[in-house]
mmCIF file of N, CA, C and O in Angstrom:
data_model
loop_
_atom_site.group_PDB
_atom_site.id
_atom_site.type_symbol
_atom_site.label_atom_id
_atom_site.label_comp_id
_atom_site.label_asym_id
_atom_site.label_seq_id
_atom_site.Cartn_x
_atom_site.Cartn_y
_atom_site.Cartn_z
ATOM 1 N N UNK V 176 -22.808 74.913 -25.342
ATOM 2 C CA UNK V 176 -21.932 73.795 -25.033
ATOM 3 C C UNK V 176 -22.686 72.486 -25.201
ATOM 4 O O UNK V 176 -23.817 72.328 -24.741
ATOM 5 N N UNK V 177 -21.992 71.508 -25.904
ATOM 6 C CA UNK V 177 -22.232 70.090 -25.962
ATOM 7 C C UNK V 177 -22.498 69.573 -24.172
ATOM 8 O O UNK V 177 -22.141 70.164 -23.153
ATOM 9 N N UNK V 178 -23.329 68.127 -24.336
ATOM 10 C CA UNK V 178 -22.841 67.763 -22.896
ATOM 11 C C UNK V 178 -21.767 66.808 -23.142
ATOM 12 O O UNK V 178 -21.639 66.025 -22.201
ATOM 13 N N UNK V 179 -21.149 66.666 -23.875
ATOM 14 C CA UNK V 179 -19.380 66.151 -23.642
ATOM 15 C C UNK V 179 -18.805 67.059 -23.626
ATOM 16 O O UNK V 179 -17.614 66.749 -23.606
ATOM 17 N N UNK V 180 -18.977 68.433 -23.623
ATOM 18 C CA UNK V 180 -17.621 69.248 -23.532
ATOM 19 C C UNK V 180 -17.395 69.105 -22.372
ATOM 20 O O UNK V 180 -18.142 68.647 -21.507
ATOM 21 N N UNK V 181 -15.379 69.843 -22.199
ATOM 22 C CA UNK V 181 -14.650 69.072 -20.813
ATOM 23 C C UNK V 181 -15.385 69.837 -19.722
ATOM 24 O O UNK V 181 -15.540 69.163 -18.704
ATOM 25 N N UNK V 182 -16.083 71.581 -19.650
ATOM 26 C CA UNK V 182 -16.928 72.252 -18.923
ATOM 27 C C UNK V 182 -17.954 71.083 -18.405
ATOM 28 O O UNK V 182 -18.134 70.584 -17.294
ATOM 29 N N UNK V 183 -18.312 70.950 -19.179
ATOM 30 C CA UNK V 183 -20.050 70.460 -19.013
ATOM 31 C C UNK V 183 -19.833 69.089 -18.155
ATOM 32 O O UNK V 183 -20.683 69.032 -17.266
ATOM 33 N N UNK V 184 -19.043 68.085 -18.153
ATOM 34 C CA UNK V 184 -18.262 66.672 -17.766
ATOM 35 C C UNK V 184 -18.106 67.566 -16.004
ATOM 36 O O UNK V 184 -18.818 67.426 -15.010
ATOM 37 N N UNK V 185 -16.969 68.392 -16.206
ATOM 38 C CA UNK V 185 -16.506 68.727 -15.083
ATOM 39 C C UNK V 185 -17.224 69.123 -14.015
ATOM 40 O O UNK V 185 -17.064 68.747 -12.854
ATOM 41 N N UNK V 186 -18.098 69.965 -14.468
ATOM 42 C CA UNK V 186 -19.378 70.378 -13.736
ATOM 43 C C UNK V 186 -19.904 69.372 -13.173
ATOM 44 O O UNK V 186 -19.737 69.391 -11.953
ATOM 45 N N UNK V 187 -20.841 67.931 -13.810
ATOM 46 C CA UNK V 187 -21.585 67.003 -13.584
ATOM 47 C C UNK V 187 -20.431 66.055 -12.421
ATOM 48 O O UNK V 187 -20.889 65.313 -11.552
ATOM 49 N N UNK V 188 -18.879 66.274 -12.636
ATOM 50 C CA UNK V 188 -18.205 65.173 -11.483
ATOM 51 C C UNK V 188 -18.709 66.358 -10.481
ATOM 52 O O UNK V 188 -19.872 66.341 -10.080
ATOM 53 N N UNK V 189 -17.898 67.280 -10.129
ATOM 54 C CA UNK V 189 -17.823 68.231 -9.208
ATOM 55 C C UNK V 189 -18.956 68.180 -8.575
ATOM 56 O O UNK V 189 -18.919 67.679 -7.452
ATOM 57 N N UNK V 190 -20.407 68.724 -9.148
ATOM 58 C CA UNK V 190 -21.550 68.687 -8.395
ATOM 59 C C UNK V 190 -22.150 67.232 -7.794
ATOM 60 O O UNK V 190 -22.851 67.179 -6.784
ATOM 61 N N UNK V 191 -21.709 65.937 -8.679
ATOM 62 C CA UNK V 191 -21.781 64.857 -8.453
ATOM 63 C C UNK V 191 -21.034 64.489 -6.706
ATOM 64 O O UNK V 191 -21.535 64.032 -5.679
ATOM 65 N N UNK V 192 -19.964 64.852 -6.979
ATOM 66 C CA UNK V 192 -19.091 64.532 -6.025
ATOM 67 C C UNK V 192 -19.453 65.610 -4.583
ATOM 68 O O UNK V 192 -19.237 65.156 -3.460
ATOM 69 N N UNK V 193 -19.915 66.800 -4.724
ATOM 70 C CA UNK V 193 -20.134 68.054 -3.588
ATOM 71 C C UNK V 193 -21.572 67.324 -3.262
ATOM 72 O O UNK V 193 -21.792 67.429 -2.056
ATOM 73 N N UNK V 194 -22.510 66.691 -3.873
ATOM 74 C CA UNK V 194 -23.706 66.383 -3.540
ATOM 75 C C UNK V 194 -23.492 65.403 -2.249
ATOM 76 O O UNK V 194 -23.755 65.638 -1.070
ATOM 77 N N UNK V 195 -22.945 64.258 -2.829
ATOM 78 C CA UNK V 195 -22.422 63.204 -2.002
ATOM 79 C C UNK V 195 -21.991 63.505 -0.986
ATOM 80 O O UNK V 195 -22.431 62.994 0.044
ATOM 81 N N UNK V 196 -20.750 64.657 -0.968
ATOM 82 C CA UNK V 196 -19.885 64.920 0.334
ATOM 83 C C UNK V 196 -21.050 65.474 1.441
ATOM 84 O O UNK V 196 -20.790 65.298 2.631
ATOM 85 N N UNK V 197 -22.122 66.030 1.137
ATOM 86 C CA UNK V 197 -23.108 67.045 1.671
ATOM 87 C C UNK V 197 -24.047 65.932 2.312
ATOM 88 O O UNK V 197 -24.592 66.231 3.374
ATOM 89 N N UNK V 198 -24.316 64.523 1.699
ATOM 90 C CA UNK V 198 -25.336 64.124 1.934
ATOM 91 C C UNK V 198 -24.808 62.597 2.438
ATOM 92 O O UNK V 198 -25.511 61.593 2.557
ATOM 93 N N UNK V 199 -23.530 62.710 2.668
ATOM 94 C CA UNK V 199 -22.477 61.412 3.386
ATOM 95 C C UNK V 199 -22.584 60.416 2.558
ATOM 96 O O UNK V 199 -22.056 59.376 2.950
ATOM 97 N N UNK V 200 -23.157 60.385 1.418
ATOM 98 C CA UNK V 200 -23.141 59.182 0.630
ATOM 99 C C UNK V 200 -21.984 58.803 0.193
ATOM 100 O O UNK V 200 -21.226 59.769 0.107
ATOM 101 N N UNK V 201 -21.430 57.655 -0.175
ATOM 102 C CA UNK V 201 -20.609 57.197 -0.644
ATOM 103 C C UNK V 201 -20.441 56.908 -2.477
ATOM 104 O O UNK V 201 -21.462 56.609 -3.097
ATOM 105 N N UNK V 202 -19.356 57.005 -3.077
ATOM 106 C CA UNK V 202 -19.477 57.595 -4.177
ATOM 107 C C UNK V 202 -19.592 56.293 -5.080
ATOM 108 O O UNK V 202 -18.782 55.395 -4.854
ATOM 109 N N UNK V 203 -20.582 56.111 -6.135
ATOM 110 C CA UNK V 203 -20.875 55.348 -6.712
ATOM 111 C C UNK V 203 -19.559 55.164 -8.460
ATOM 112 O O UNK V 203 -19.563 55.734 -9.552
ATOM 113 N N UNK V 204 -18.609 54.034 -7.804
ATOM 114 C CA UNK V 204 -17.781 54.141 -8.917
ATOM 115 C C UNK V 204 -17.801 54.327 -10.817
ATOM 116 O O UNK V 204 -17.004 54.781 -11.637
ATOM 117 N N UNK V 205 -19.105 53.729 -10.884
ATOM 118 C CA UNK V 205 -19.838 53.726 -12.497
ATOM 119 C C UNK V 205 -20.246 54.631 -12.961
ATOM 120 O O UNK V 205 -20.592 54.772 -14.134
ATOM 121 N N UNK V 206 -20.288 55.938 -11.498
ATOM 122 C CA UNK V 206 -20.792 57.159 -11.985
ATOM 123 C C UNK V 206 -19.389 58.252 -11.947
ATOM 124 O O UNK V 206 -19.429 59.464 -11.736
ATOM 125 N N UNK V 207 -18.340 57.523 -12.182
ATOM 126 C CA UNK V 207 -17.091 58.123 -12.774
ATOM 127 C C UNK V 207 -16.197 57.293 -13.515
ATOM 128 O O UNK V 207 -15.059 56.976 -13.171
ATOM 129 N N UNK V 208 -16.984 56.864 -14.884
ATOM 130 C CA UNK V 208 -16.310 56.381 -16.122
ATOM 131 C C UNK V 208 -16.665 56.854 -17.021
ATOM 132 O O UNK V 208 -17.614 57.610 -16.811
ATOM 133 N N UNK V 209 -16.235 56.759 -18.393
ATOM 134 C CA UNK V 209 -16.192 57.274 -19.552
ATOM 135 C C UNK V 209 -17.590 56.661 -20.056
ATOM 136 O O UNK V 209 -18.389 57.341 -20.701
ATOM 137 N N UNK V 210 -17.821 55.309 -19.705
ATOM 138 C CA UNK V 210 -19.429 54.917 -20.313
ATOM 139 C C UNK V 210 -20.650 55.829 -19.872
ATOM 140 O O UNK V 210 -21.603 56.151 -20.582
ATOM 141 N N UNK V 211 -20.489 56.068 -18.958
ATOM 142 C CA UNK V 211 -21.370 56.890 -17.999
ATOM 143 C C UNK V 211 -21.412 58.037 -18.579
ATOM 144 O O UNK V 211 -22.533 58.511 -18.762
ATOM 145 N N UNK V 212 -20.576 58.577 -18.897
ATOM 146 C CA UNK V 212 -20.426 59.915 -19.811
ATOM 147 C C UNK V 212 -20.340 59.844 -21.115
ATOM 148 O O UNK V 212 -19.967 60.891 -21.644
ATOM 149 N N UNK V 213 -20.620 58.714 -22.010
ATOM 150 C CA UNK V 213 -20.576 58.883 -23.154
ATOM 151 C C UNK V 213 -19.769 59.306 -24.032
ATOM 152 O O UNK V 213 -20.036 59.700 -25.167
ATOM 153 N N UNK V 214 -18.448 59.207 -23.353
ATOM 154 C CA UNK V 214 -17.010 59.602 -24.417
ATOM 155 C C UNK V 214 -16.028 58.427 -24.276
ATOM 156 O O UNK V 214 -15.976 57.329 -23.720
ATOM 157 N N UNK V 215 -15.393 59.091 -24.940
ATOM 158 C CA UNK V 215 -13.926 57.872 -25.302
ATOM 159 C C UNK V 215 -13.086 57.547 -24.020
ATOM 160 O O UNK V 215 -13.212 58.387 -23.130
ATOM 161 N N UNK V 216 -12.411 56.693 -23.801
ATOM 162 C CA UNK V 216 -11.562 56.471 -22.251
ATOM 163 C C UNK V 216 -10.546 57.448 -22.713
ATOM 164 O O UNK V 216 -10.970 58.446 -22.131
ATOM 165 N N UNK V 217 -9.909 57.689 -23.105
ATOM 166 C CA UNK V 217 -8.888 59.037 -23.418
ATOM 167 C C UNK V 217 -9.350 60.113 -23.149
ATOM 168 O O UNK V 217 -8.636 60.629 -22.289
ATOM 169 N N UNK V 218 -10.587 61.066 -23.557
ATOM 170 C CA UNK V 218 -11.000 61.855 -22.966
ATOM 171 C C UNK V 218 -11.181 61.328 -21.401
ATOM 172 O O UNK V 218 -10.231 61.498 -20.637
ATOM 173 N N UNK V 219 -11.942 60.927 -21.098
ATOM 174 C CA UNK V 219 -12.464 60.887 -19.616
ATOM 175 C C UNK V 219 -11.140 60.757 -18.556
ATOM 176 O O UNK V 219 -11.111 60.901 -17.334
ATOM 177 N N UNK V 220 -9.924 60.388 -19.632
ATOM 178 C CA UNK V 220 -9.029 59.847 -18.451
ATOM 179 C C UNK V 220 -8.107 61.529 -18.302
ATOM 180 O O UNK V 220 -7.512 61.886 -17.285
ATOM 181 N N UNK V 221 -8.203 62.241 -19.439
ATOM 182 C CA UNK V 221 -7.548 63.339 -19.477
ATOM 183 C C UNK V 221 -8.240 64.359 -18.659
ATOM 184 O O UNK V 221 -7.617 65.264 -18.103
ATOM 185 N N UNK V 222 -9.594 64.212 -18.577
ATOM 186 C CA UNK V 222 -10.079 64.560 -17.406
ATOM 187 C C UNK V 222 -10.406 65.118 -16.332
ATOM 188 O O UNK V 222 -10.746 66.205 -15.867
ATOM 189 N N UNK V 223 -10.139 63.707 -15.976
ATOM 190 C CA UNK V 223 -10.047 63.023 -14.465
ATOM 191 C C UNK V 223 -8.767 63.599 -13.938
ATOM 192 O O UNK V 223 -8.564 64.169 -12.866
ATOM 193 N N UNK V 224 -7.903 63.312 -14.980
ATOM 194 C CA UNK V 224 -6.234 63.778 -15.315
ATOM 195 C C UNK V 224 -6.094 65.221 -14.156
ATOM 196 O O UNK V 224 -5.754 65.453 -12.996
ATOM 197 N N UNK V 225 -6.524 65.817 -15.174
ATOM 198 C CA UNK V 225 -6.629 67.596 -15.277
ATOM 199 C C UNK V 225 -7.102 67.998 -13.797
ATOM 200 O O UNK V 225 -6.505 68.924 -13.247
ATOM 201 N N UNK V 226 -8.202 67.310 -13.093
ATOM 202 C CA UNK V 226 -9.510 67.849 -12.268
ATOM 203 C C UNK V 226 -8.442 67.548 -11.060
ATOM 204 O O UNK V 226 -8.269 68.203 -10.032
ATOM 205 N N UNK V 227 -7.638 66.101 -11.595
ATOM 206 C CA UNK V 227 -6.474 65.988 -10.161
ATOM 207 C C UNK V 227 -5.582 66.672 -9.929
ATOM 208 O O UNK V 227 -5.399 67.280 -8.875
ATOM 209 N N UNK V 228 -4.625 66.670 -11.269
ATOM 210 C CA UNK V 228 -3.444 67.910 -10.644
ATOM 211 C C UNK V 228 -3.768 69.586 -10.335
ATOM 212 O O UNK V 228 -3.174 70.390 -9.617
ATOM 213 N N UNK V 229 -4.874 69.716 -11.132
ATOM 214 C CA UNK V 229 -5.211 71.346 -10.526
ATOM 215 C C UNK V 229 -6.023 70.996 -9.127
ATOM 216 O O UNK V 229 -6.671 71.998 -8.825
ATOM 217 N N UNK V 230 -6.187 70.116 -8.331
ATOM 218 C CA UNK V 230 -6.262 69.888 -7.259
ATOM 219 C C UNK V 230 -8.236 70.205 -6.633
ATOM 220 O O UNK V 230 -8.691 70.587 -5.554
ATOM 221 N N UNK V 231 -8.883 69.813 -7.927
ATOM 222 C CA UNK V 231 -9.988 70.210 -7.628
ATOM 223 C C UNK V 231 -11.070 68.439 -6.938
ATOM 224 O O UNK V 231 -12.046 68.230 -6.217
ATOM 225 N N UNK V 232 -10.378 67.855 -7.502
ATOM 226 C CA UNK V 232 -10.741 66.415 -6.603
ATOM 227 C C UNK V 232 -8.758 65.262 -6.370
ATOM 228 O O UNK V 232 -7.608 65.217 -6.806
ATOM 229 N N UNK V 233 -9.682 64.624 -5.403
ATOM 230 C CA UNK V 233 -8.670 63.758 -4.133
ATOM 231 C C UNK V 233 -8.933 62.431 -4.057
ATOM 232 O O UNK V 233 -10.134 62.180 -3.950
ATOM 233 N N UNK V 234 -8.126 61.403 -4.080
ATOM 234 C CA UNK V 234 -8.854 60.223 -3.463
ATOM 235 C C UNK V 234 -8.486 59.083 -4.334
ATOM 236 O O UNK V 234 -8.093 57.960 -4.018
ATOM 237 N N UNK V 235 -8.695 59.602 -5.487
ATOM 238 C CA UNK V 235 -8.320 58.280 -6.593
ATOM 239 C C UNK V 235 -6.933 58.219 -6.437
ATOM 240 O O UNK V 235 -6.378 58.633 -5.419
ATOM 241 N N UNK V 236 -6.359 57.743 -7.353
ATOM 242 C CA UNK V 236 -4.954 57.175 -7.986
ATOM 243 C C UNK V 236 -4.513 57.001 -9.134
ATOM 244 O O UNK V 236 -4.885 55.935 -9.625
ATOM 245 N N UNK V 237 -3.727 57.749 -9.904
ATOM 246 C CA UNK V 237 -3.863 57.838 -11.391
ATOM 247 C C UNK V 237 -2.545 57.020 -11.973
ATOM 248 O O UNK V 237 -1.418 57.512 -11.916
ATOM 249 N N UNK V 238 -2.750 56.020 -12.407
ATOM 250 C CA UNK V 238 -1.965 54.826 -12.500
ATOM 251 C C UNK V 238 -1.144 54.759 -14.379
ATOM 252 O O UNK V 238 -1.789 54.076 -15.175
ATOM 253 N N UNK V 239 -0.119 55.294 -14.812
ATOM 254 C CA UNK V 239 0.626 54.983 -15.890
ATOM 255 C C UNK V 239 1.025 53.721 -16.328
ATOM 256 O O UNK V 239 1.888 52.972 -15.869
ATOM 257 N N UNK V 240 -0.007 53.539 -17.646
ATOM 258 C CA UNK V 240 0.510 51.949 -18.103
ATOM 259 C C UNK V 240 0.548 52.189 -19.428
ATOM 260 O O UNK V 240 -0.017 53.231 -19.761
ATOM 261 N N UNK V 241 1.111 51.456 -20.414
ATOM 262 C CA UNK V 241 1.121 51.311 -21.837
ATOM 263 C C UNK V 241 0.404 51.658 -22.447
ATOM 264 O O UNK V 241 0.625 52.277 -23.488
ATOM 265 N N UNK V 242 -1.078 51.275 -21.844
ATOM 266 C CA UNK V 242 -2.182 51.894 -22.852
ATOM 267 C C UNK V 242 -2.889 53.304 -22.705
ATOM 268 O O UNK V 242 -3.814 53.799 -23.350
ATOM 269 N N UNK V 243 -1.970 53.900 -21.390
ATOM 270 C CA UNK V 243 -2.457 55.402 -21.251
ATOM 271 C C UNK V 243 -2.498 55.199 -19.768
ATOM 272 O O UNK V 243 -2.219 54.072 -19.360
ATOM 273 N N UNK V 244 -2.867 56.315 -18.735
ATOM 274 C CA UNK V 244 -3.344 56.512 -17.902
ATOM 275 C C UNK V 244 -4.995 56.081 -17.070
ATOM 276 O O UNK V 244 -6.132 56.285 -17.495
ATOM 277 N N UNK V 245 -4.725 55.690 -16.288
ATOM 278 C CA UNK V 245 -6.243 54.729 -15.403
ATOM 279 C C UNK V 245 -6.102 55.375 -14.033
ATOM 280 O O UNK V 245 -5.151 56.002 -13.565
ATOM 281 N N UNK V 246 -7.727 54.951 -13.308
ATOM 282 C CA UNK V 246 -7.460 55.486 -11.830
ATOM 283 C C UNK V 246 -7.648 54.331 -11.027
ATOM 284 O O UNK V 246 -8.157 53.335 -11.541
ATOM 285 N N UNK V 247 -7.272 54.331 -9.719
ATOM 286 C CA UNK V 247 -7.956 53.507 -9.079
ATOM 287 C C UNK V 247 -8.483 54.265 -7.763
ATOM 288 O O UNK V 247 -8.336 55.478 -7.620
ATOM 289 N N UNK V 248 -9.191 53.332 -6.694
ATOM 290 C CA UNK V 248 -10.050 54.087 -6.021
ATOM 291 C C UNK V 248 -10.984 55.222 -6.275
ATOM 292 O O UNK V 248 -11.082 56.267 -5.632
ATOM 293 N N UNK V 249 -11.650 54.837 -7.319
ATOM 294 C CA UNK V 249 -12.495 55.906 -8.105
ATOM 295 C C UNK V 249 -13.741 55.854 -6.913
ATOM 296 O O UNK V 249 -14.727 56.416 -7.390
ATOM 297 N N UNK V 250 -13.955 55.463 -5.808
ATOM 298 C CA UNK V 250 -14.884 54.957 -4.956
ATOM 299 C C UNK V 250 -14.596 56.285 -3.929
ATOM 300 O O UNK V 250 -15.447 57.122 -3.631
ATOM 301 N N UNK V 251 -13.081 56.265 -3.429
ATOM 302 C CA UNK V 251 -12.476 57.072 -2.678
ATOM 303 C C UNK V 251 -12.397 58.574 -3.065
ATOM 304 O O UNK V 251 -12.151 59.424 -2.209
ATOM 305 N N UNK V 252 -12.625 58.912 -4.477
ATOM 306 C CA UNK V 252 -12.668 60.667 -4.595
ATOM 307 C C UNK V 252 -13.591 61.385 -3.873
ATOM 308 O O UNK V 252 -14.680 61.032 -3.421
ATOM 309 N N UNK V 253 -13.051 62.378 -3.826
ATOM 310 C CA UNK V 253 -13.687 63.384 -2.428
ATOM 311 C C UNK V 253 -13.676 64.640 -3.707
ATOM 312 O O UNK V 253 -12.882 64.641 -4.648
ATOM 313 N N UNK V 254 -14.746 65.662 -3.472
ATOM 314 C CA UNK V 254 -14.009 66.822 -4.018
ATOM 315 C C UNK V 254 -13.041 67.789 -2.880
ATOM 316 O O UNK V 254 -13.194 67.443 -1.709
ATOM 317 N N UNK V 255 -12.514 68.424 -3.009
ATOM 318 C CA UNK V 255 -11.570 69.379 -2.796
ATOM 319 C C UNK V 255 -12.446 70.826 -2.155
ATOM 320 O O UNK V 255 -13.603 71.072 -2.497
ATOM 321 N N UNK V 256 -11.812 71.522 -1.374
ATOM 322 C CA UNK V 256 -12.206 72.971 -1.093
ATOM 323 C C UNK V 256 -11.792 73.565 -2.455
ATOM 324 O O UNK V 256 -12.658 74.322 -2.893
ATOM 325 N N UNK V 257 -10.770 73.442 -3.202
ATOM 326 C CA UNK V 257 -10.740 73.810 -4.375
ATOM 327 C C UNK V 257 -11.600 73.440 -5.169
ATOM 328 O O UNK V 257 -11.960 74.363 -5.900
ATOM 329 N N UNK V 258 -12.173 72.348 -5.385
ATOM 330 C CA UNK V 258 -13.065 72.146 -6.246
ATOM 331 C C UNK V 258 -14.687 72.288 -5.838
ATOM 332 O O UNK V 258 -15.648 71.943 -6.526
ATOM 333 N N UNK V 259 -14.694 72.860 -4.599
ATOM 334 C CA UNK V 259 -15.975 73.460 -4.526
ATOM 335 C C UNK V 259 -16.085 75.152 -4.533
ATOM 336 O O UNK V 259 -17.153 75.747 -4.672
ATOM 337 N N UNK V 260 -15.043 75.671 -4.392
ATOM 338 C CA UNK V 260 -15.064 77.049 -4.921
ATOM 339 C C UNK V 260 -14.962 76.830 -6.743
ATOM 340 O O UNK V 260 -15.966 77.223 -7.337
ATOM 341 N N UNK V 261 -14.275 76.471 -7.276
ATOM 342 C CA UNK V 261 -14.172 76.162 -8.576
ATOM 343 C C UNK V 261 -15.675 76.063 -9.164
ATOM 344 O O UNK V 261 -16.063 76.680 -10.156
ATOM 345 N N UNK V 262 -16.546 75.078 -8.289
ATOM 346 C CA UNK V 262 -18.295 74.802 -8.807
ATOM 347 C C UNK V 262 -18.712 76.062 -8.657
ATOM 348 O O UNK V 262 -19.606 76.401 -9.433
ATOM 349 N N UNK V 263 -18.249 77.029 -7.725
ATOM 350 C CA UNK V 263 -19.362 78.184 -7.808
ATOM 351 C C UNK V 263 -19.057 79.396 -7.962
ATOM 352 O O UNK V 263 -19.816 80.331 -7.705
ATOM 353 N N UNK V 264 -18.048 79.486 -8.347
ATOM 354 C CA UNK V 264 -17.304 80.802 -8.697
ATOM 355 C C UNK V 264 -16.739 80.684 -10.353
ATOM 356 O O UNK V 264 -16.782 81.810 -10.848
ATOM 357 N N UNK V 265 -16.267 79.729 -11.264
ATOM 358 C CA UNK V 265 -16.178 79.874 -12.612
ATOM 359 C C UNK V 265 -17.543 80.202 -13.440
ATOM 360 O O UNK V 265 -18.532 79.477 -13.546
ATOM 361 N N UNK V 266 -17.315 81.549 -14.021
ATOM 362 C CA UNK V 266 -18.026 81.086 -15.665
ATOM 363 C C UNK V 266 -18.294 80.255 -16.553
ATOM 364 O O UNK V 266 -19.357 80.086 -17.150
ATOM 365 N N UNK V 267 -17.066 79.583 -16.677
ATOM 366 C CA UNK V 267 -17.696 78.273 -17.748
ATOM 367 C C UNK V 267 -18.431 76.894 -17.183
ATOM 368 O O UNK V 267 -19.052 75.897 -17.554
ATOM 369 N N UNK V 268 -17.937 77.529 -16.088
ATOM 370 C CA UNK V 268 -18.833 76.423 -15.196
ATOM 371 C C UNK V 268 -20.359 76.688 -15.348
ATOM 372 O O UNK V 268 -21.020 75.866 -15.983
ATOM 373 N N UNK V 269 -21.025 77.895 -14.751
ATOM 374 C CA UNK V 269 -21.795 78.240 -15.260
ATOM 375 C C UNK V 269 -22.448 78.104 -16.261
ATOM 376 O O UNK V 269 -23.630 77.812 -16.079
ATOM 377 N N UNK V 270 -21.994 78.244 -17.592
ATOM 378 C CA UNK V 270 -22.529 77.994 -19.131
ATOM 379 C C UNK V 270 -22.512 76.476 -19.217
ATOM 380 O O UNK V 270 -22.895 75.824 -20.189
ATOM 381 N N UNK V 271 -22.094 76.066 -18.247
ATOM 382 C CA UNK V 271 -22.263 74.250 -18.491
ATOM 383 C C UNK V 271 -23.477 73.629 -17.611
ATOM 384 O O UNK V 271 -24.143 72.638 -17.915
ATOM 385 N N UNK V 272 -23.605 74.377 -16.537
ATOM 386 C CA UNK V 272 -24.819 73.890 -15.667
ATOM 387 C C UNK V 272 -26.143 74.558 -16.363
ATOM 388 O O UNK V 272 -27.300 74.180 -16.178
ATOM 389 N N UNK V 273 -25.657 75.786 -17.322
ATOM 390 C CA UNK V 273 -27.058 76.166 -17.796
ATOM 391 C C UNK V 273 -27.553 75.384 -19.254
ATOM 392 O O UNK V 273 -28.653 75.410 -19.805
ATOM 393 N N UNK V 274 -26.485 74.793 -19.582
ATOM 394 C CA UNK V 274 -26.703 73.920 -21.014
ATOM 395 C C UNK V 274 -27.020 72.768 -20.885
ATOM 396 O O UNK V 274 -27.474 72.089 -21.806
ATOM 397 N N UNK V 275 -26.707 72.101 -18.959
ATOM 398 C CA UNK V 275 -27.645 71.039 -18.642
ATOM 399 C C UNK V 275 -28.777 71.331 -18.752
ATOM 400 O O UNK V 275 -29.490 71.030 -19.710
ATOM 401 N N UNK V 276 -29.174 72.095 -17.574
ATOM 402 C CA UNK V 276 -30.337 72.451 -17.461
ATOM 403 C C UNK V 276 -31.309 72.660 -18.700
ATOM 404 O O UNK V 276 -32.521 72.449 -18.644
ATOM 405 N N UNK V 277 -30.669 73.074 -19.754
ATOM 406 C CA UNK V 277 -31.483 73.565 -21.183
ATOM 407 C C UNK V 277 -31.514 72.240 -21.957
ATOM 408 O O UNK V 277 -32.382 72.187 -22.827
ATOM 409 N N UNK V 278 -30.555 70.914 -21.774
ATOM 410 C CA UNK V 278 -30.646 69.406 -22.233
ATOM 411 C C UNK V 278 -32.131 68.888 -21.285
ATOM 412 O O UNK V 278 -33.104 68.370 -21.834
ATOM 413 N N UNK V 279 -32.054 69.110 -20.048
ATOM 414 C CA UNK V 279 -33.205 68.597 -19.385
ATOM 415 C C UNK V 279 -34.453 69.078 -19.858
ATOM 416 O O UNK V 279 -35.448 68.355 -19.924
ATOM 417 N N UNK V 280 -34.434 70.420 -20.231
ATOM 418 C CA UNK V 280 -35.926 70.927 -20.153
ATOM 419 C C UNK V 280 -36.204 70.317 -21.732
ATOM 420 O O UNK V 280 -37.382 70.271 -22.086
ATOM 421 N N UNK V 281 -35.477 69.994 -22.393
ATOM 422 C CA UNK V 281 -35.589 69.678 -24.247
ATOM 423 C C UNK V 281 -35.779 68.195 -24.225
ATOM 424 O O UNK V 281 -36.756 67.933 -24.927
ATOM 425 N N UNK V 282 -35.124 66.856 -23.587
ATOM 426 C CA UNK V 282 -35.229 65.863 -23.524
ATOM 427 C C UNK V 282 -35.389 65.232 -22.189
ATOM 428 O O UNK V 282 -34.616 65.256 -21.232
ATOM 429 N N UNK V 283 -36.854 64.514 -22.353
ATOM 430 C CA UNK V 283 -37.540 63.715 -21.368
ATOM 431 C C UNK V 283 -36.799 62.913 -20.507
ATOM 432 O O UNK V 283 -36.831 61.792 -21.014
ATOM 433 N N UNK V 284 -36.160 62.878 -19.497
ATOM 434 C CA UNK V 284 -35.531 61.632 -18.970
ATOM 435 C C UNK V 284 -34.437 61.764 -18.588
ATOM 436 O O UNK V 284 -34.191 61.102 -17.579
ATOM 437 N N UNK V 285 -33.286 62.619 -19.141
ATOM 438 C CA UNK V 285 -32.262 63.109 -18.914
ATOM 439 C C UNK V 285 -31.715 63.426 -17.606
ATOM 440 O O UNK V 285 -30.605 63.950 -17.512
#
């Protein structure tokens, strides 16, 4: 897996977001945009999209306008009891945390 595939993305919110909930931090909004992840706002918003109605994160607001779909309160997402069984019980989840892990050990800094 690429690290833009939608696995590999999903993984990095989810664990992003379960880290935070674990460690009371509050969620850093820049670290849920499409720049941050290195893809197009259409992907990232389809998403974000997806991760909400299957009910695996909470909190934002997914706002319909002309130029597509946006969130707000990207500050306010929480993950979900669904979306923390989802982090540790899928397979492809899996093949995405191990293709991080295999980006880290290959490039310095990552």
């Amino acid at each position: 897996m690429a690290k833009d595939d939608y696995f590999v993305i999903v993984y990095q919110i989810l664990k992003y977001l379960y880290d935070s909930l674990k460690k009371g931090k509050a969620i850093e909004e820049e670290k849920l945009t499409s720049a941050y992840f290195g893809v197009v706002d259409s992907y990232f918003s389809y998403i974000l999209s997806s991760m909400y109605h299957q009910g695996f994160i909470s909190g934002l607001r997914p706002i319909d306008s002309k130029l597509g779909q946006t969130f707000i309160n990207l500050d306010d997402t929480v993950i979900t009891p669904k979306g923390i069984e989802y982090l540790f019980d899928n397979n492809l989840i899996a093949k995405a945390k191990r293709t991080l892990k295999d980006i880290k050990e290959m490039v310095p800094g990552f």
